[in-house]
Coordinates of C-alpha atoms in Angstrom, one line a residue:
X1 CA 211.4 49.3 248.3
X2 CA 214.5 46.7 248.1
X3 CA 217.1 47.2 250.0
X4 CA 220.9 47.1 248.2
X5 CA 222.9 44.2 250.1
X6 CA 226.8 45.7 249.9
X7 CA 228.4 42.1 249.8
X8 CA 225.8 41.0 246.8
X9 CA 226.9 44.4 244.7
X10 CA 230.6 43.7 245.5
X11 CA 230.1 40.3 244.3
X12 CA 228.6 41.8 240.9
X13 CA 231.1 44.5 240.3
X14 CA 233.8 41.6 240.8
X15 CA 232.3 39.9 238.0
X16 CA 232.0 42.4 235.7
X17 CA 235.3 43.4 236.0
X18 CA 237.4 40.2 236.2
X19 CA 239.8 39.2 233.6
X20 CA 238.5 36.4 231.6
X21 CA 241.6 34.7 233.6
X22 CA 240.2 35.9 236.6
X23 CA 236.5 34.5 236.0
X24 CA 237.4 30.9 235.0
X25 CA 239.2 31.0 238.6
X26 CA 235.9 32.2 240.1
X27 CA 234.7 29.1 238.2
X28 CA 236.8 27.0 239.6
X29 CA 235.8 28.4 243.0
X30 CA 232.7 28.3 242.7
X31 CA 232.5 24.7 241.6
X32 CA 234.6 24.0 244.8
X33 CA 232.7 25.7 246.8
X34 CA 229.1 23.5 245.7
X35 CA 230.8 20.4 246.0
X36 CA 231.8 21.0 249.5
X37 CA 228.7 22.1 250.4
X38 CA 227.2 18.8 248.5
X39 CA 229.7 16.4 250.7
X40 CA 228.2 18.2 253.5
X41 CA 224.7 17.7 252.3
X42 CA 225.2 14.0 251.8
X43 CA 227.1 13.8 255.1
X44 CA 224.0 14.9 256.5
X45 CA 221.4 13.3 254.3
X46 CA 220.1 16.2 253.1
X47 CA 219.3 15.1 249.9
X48 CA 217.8 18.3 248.3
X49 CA 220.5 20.4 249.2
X50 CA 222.9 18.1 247.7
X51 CA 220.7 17.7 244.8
X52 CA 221.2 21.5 244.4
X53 CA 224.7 21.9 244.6
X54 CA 225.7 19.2 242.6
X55 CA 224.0 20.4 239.9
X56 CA 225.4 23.7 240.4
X57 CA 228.7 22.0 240.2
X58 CA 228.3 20.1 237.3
X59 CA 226.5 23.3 235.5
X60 CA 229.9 25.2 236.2
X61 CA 232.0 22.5 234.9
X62 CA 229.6 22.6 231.5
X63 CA 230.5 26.3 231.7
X64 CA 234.4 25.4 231.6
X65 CA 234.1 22.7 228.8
X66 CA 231.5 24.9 226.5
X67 CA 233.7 28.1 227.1
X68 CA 237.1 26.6 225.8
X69 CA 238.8 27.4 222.6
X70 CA 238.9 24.1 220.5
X71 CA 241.7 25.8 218.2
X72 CA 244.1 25.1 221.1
X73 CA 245.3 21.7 221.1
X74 CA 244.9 21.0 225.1
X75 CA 241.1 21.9 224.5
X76 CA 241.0 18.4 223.4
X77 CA 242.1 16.7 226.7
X78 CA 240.6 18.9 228.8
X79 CA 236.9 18.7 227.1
X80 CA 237.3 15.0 228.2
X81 CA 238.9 16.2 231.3
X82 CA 235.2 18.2 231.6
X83 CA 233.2 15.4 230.4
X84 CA 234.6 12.5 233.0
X85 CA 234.1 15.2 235.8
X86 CA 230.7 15.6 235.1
X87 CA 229.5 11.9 234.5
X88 CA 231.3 11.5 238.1
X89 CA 228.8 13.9 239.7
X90 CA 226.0 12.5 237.9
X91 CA 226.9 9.2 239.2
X92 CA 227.8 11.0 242.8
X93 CA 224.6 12.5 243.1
X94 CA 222.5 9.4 241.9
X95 CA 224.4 6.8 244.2
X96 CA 224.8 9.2 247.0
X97 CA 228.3 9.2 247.0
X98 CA 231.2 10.6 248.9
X99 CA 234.2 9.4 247.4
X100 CA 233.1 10.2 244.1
X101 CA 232.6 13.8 245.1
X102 CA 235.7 13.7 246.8
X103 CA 237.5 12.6 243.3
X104 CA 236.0 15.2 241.5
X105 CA 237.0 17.4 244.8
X106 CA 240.4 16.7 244.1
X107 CA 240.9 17.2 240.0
X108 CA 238.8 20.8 240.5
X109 CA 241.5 21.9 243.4
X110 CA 244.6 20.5 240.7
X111 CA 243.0 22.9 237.8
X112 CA 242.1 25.8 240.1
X113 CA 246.2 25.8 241.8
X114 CA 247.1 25.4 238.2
X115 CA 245.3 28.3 236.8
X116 CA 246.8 30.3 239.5
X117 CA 249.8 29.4 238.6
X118 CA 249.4 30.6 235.2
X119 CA 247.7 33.5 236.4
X120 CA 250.9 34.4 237.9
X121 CA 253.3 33.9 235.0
X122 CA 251.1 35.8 233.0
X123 CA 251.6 38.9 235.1
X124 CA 255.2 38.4 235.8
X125 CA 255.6 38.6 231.8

């Protein structure tokens, strides 16, 4: 008999019912969220965990370049955007590297606030 975990059925409903807005933000989360837990990893020489994570990472930031709409003329820039951030944590993860993480770290948190942002103006219109 399995036993329903509340927290792990939140999480789904969440999903399912998020905005497409609201999902690339749990995107951008999320990929947050492994590459912290990466830097951690590598701070502590775990190298499986941070094997793991960045892989997670770098599948989430796949997710983001696959999923945009190449009739918009950003889509251009930011598919590069995508690509650069995930040769960085291919190179992170195979030179065991902290600053590179940390690089990556940074553009993720710039798009997440962004998409906020725009989450925002979208409702106030």
């Amino acid at each position: 008999m399995s036993v329903i975990n509340p927290y792990q059925t939140y999480q789904q409903n969440s999903v399912m019912t998020a905005s497409p807005q609201e999902l690339t933000l749990m995107l951008y989360n999320g990929c947050l969220k492994f590459i912290r837990l990466s830097k951690k990893a590598m701070t502590e020489k775990n190298y499986e965990v941070k094997n793991t994570n960045i892989i997670k990472a770098q599948n989430i930031i796949q997710e983001l370049r696959i999923t945009l709409n190449q009739e918009i003329e950003i889509s251009n820039n930011m598919t590069q955007l995508y690509e650069y951030m995930h040769t960085r944590l291919v190179d992170a993860n195979i030179k065991n590297n902290l600053e590179i993480l940390e690089e990556v770290e940074g553009y993720v948190v710039e798009l997440r606030d962004t998409w906020k942002q725009v989450i925002e103006l979208a409702k106030k219109n």
